[in-house]
PDB file of C-alpha atoms in Angstrom:
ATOM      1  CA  UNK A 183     112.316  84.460  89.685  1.00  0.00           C
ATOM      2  CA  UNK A 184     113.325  86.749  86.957  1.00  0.00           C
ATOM      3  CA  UNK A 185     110.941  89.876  86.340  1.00  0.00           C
ATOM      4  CA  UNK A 186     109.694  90.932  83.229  1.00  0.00           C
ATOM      5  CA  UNK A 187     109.903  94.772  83.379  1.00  0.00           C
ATOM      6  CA  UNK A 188     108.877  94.846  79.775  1.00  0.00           C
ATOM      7  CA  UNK A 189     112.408  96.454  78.606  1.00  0.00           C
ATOM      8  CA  UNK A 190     114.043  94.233  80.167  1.00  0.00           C
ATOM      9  CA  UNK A 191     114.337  91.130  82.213  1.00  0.00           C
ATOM     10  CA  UNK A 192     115.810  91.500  85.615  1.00  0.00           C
ATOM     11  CA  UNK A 193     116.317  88.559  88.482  1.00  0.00           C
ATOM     12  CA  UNK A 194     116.624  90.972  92.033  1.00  0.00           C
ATOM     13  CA  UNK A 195     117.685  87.810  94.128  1.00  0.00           C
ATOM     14  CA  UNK A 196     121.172  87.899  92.313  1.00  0.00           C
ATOM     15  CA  UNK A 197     121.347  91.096  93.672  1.00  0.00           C
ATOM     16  CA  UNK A 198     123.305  90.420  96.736  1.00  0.00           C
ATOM     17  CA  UNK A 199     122.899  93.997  98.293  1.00  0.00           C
ATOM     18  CA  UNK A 200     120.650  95.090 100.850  1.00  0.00           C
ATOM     19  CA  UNK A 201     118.324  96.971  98.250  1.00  0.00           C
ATOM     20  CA  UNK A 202     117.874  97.693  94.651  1.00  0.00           C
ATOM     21  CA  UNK A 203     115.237  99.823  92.337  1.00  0.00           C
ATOM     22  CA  UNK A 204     114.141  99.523  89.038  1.00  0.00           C
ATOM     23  CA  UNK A 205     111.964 101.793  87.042  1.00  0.00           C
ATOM     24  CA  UNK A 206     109.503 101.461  84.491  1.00  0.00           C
ATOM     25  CA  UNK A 207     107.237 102.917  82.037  1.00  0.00           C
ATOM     26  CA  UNK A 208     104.020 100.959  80.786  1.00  0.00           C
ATOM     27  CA  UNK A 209     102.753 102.188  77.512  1.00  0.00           C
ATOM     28  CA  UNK A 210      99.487 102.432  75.593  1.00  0.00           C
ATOM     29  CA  UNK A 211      98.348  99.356  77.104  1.00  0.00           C
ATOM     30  CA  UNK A 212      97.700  97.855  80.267  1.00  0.00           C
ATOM     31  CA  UNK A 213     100.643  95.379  81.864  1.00  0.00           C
ATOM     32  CA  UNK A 214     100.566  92.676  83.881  1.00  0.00           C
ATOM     33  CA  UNK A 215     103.110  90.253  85.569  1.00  0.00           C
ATOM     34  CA  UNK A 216     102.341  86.468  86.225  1.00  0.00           C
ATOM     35  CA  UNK A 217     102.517  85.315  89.427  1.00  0.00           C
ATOM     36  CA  UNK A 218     105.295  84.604  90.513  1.00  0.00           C
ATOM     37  CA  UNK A 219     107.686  85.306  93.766  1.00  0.00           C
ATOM     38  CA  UNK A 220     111.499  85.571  94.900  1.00  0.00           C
ATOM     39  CA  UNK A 221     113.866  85.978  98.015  1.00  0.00           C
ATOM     40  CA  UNK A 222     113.710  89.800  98.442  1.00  0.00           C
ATOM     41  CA  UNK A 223     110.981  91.624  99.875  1.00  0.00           C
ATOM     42  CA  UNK A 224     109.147  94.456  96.911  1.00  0.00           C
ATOM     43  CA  UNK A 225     107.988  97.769  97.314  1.00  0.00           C
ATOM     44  CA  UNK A 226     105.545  98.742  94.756  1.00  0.00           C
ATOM     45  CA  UNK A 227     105.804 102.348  94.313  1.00  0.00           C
ATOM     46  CA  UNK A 228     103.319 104.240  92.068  1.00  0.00           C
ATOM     47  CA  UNK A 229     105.070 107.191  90.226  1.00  0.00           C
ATOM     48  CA  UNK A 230     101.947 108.137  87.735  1.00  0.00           C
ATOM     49  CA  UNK A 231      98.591 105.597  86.849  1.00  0.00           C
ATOM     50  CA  UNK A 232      97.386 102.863  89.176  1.00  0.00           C
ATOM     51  CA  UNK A 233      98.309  99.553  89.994  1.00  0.00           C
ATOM     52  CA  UNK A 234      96.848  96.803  91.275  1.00  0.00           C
ATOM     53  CA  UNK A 235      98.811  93.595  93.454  1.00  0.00           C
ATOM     54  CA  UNK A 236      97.392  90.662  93.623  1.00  0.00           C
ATOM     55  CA  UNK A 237      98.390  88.438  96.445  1.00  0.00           C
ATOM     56  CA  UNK A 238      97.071  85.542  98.262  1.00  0.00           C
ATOM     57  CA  UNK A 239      93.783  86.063  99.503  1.00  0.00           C
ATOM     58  CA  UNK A 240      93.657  89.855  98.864  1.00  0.00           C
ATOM     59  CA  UNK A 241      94.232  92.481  96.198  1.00  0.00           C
ATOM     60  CA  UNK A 242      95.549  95.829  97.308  1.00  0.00           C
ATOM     61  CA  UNK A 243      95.635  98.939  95.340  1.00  0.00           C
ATOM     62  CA  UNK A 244      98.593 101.351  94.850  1.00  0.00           C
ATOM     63  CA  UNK A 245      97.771 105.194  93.888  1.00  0.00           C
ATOM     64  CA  UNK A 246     100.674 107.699  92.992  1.00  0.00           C
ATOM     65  CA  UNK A 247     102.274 108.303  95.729  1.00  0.00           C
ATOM     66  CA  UNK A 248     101.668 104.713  97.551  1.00  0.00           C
ATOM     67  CA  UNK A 249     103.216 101.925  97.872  1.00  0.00           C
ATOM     68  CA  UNK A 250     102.782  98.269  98.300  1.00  0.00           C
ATOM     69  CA  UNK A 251     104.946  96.549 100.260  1.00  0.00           C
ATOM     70  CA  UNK A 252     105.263  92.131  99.763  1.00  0.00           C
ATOM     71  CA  UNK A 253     107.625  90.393 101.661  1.00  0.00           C
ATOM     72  CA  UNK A 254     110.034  87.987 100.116  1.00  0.00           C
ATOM     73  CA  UNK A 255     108.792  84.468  99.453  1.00  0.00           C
ATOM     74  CA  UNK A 256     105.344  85.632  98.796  1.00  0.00           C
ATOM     75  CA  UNK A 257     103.617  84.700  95.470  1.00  0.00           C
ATOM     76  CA  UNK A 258     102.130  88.213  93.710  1.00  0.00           C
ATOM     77  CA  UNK A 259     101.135  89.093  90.291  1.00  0.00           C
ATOM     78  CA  UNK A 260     101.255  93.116  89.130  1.00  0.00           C
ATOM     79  CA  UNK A 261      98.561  95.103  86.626  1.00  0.00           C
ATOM     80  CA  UNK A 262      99.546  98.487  85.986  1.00  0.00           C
ATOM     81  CA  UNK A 263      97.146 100.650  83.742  1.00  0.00           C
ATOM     82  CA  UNK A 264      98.220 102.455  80.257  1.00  0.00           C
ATOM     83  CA  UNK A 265     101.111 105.257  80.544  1.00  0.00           C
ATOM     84  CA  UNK A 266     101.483 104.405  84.232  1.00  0.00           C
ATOM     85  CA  UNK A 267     105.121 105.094  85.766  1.00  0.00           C
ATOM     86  CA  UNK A 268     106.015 102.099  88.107  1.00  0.00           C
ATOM     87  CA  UNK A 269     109.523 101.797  90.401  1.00  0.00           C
ATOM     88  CA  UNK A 270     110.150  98.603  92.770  1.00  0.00           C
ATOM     89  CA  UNK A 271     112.449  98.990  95.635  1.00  0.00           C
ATOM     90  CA  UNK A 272     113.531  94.668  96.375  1.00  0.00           C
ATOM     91  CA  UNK A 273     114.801  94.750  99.658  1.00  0.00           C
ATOM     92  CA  UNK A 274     117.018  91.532 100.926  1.00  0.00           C
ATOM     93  CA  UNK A 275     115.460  89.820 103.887  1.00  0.00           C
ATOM     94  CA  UNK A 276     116.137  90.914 107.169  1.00  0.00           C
ATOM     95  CA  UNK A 277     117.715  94.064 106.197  1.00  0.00           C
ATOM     96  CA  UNK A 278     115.173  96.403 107.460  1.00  0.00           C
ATOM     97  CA  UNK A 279     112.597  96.025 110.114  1.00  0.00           C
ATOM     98  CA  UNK A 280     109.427  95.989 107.743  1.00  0.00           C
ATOM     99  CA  UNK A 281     106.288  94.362 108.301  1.00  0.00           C
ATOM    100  CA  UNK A 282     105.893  90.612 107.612  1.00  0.00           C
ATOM    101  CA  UNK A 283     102.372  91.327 105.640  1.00  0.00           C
ATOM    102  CA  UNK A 284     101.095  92.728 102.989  1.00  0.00           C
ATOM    103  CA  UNK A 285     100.417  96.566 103.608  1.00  0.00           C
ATOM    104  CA  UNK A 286     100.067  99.970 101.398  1.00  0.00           C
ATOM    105  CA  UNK A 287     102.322 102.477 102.362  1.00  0.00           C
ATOM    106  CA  UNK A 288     102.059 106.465 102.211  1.00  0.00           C
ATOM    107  CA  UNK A 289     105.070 107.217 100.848  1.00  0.00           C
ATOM    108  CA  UNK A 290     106.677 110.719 101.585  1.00  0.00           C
ATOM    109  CA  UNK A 291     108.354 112.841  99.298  1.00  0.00           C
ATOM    110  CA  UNK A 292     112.121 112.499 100.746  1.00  0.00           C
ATOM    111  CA  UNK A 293     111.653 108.771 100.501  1.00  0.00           C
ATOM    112  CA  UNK A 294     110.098 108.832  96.977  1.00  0.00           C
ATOM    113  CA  UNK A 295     113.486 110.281  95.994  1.00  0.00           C
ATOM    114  CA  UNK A 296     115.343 108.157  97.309  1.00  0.00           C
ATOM    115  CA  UNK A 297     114.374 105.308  95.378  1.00  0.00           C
ATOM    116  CA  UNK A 298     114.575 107.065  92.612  1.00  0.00           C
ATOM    117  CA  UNK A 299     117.852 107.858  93.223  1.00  0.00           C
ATOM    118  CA  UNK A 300     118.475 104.550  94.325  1.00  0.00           C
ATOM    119  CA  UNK A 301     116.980 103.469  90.439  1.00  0.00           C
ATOM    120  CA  UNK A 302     119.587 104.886  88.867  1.00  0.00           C
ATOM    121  CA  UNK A 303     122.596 103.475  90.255  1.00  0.00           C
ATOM    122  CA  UNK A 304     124.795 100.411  90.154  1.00  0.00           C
ATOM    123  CA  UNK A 305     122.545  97.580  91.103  1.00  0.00           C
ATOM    124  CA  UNK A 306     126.046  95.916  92.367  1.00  0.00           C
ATOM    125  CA  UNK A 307     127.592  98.223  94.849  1.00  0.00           C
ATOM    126  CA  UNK A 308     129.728  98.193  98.010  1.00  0.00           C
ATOM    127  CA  UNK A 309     127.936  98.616 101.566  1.00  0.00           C
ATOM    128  CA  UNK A 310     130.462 101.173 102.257  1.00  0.00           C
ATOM    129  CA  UNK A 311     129.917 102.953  99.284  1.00  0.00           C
ATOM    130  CA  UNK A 312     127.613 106.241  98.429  1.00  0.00           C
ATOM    131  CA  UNK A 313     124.987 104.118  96.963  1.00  0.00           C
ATOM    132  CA  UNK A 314     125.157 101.503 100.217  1.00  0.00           C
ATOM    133  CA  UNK A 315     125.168 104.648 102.820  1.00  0.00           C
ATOM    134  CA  UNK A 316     121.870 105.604 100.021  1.00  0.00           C
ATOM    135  CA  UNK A 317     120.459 102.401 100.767  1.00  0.00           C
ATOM    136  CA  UNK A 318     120.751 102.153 104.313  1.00  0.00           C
ATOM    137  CA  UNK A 319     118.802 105.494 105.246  1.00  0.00           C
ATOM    138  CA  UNK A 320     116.738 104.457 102.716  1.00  0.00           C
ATOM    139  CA  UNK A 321     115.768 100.989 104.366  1.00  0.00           C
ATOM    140  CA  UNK A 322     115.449 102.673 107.631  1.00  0.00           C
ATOM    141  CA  UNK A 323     113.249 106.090 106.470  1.00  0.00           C
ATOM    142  CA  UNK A 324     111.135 103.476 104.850  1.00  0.00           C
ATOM    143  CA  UNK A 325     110.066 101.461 107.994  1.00  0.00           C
ATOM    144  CA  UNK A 326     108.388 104.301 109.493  1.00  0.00           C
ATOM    145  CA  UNK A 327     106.070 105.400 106.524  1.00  0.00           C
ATOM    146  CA  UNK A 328     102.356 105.482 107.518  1.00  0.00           C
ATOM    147  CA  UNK A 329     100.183 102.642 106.691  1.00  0.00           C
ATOM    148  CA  UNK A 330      96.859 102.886 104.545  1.00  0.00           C
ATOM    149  CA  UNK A 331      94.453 100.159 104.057  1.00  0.00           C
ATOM    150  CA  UNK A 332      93.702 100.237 100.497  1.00  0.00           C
ATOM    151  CA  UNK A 333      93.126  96.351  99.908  1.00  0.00           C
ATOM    152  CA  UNK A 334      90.562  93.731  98.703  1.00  0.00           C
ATOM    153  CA  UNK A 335      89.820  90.665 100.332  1.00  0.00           C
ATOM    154  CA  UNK A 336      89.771  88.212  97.833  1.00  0.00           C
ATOM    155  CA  UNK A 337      89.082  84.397  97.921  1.00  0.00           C
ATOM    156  CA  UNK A 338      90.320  81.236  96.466  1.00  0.00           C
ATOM    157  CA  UNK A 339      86.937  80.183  95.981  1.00  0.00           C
ATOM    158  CA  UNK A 340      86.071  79.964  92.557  1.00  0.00           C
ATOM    159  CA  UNK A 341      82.640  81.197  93.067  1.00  0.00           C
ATOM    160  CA  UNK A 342      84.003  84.466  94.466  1.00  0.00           C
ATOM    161  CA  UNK A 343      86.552  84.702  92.265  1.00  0.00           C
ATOM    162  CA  UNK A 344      84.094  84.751  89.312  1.00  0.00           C
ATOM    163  CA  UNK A 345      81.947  87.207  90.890  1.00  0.00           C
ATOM    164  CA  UNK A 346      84.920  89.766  92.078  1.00  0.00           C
ATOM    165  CA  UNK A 347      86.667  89.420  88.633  1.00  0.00           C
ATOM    166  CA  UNK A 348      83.195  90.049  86.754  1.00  0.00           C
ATOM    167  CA  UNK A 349      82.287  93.208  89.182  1.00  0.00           C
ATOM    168  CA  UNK A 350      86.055  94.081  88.440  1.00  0.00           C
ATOM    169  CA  UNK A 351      85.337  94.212  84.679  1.00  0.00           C
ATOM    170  CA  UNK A 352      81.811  95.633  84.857  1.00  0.00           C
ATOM    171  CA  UNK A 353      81.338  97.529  87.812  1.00  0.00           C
ATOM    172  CA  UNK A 354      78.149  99.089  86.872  1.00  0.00           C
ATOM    173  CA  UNK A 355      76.247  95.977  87.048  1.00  0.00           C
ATOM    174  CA  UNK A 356      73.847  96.174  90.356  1.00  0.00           C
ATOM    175  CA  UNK A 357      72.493  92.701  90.261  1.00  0.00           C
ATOM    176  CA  UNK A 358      71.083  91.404  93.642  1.00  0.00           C
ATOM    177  CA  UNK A 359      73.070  88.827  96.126  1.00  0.00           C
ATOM    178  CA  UNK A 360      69.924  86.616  94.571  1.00  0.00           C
ATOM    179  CA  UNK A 361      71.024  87.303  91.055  1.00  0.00           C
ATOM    180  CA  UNK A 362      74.433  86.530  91.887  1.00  0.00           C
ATOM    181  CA  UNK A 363      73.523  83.458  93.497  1.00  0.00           C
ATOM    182  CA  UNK A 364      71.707  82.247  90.530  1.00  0.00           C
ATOM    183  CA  UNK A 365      74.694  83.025  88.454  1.00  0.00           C
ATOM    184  CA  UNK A 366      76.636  80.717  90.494  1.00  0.00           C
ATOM    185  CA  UNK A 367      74.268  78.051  91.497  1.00  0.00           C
ATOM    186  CA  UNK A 368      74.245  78.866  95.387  1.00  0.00           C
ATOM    187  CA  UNK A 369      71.146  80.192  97.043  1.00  0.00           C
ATOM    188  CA  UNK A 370      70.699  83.450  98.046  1.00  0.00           C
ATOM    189  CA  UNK A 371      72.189  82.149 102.309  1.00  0.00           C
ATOM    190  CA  UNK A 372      74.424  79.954 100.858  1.00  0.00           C
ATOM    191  CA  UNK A 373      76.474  82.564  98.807  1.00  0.00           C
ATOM    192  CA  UNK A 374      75.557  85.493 101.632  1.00  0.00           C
ATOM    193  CA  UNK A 375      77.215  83.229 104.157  1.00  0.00           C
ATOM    194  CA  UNK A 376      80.385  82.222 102.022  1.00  0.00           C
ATOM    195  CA  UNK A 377      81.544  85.856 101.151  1.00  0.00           C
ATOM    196  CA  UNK A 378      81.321  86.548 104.721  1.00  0.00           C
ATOM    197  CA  UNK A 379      83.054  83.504 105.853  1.00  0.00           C
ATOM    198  CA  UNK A 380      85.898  84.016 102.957  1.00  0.00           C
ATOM    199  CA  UNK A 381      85.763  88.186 103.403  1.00  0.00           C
ATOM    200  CA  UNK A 382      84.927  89.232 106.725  1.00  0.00           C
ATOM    201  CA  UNK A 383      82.416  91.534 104.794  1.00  0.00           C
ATOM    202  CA  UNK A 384      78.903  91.356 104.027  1.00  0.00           C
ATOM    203  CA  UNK A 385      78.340  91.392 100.452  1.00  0.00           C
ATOM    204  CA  UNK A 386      77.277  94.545  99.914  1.00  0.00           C
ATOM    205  CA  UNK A 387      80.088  95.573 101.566  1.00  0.00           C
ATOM    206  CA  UNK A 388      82.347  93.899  99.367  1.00  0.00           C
ATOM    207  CA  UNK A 389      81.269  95.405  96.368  1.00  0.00           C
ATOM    208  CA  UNK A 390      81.422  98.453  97.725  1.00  0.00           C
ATOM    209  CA  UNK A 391      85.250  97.820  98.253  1.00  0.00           C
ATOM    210  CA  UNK A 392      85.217  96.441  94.788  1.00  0.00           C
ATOM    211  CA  UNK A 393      84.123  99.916  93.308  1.00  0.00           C
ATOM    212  CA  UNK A 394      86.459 101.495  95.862  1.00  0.00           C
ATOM    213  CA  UNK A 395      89.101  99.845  94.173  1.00  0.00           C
ATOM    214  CA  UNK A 396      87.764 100.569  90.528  1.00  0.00           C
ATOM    215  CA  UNK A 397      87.476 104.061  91.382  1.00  0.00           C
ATOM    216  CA  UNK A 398      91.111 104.340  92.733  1.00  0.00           C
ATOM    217  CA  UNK A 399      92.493 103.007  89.429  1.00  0.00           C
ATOM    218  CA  UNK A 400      90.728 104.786  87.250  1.00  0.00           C
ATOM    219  CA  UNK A 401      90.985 108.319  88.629  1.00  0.00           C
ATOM    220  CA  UNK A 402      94.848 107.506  88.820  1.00  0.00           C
ATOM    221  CA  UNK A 403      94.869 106.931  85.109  1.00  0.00           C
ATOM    222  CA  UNK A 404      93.470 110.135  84.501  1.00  0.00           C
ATOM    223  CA  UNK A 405      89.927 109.374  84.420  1.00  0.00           C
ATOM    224  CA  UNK A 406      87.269 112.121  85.510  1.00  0.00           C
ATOM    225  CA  UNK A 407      84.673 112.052  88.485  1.00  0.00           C
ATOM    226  CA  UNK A 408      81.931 112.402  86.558  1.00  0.00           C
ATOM    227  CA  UNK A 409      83.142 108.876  84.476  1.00  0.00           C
ATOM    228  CA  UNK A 410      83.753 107.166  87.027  1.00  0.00           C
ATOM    229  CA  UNK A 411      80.739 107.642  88.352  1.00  0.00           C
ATOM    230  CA  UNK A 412      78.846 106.324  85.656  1.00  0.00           C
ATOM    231  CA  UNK A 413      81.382 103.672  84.915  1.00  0.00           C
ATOM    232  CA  UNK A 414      80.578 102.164  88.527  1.00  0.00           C
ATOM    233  CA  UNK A 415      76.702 102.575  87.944  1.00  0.00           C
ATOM    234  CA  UNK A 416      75.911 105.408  90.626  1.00  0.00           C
ATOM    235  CA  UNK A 417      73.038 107.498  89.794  1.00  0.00           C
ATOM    236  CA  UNK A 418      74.606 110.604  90.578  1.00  0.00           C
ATOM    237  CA  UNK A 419      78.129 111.918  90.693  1.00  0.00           C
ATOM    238  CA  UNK A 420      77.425 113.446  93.947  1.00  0.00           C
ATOM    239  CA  UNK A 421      76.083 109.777  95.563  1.00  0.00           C
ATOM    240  CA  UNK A 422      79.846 108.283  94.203  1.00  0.00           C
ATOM    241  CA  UNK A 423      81.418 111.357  95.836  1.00  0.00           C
ATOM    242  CA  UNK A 424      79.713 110.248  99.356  1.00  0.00           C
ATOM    243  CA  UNK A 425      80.701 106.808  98.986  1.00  0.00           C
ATOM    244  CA  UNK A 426      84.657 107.787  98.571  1.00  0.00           C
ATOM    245  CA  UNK A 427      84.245 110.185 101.100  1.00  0.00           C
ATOM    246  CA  UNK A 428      82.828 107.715 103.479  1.00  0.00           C
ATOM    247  CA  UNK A 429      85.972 105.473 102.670  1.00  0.00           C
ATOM    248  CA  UNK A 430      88.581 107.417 102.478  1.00  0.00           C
ATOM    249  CA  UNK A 431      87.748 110.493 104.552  1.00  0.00           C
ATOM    250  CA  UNK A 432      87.822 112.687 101.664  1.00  0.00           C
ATOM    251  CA  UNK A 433      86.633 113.471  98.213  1.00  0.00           C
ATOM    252  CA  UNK A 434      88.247 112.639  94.996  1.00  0.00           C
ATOM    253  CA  UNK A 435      89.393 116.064  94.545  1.00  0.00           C
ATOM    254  CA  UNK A 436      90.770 115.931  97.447  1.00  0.00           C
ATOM    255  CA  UNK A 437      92.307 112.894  97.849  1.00  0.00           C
ATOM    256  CA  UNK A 438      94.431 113.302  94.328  1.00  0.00           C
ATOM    257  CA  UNK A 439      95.087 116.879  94.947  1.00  0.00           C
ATOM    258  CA  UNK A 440      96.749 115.984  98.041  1.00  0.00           C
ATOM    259  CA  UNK A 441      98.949 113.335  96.139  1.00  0.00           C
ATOM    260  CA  UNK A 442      99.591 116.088  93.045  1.00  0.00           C
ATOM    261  CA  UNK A 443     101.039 118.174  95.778  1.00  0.00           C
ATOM    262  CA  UNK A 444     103.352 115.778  97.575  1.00  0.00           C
ATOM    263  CA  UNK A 445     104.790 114.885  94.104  1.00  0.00           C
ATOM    264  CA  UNK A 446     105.382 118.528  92.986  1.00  0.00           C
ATOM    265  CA  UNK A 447     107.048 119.184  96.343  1.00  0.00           C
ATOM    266  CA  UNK A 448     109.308 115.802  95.408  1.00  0.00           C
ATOM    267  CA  UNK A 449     109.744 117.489  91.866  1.00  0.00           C
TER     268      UNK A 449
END
């Protein structure tokens, strides 16, 4: 299916190389792809801003410096924030060894580069030429980047689809698995039992990953601690602090300053 890359439209499956890039700016405003899915595998790479990926059953994440990886065939809808800087690496199937899921990849500088590089050259190219050679170290530095888990487990429940899109929207809101039951005419077991059946997590769990997630895009657009914070409701910067630290084995600070450093070492 064709992509729209909002300068352009662009159909990667008549692309009959191994691998091809595309970069992208999103402006003031937030963008956001249908659904929609083709032949070649995708690498969503986050250059600046967040993104989000939205795939069957779960919605991962990308900070700068990640990377979502779909394989071919799968359906998948994009959101990128304002002013975010997006590449996507499609990959033809069976070129590389990569995994047959959905996963978020650390990216490393040397490989950021490359598909950079790779961005900026013929999209039609001979296997035996610079850009091919390119492509093949490309395909094979990328299938031994380290995996993160920076994903959502969504539903196709309607019920839990309401209730993940409105926490998504208004994270701050701290009604009670009883309020939210009332909201969608369950009782309080009935809706308890069906986010664990559909998630694997408990429901405050859940939201917990929810505001994980809210947290991740907003500090990649720029946003401060301190407004995120109150944006997802905590009573204290310093309790939000805890809770990323719990997830992600590190604070904020930390966690972005890393990712500012790998990019200025890529710069």
């Amino acid at each position: 299916m064709t992509v729209q890359l909002g300068f352009s439209d662009f159909d990667p499956d008549d692309c009959p190389v191994a691998a091809t890039a595309v970069r992208m700016d999103v402006l003031d405003n937030e963008n956001e792809t249908p659904i929609h899915r083709h032949r070649k595998g995708q690498l969503v790479l986050a250059l600046r801003g967040g993104i989000t990926c939205d795939v069957p059953g779960t919605r991962w994440i990308v900070p700068p410096q990640s990377g979502v990886w779909i394989p071919g065939g799968l359906e998948h809808s994009n959101k990128a924030t304002a002013n975010a800087m997006i590449c996507l690496l499609f990959v033809e199937p069976d070129s590389a060894a990569l995994p047959e899921r959905c996963c978020t990849l650390s990216i490393s500088p040397m490989v950021r580069e490359m598909i950079l590089r790779l961005a900026v050259m013929p999209r039609h190219y001979d296997p035996d030429s610079h850009c091919g050679r390119l492509a093949r170290v490309l395909l094979d530095e990328l299938t031994v980047q380290p995996v993160e888990d920076l994903s959502l487990p969504i539903s196709g429940n309607p019920k839990l689809q309401l209730i993940a899109d409105a926490l998504t929207r208004t994270p701050a809101d701290r009604s009670s698995l009883a309020g939210w039951a009332d909201r969608v005419a369950m009782s309080e077991r009935s809706l308890s039992r069906l986010v664990e059946r559909e998630t694997g997590l408990t429901f405050g769990r859940w939201r917990q990953q929810i505001h994980l997630m809210v947290a991740l895009r907003e500090l990649s657009g720029g946003a401060m601690v301190h407004q995120v914070a109150a944006t997802l409701g905590y009573g204290s910067t310093t309790a939000f602090i805890t809770m990323f630290k719990k997830a992600l084995g590190k604070s904020p600070a930390k966690y972005f300053q890393e990712r500012s450093e790998q990019a200025s070492v890529a710069d």
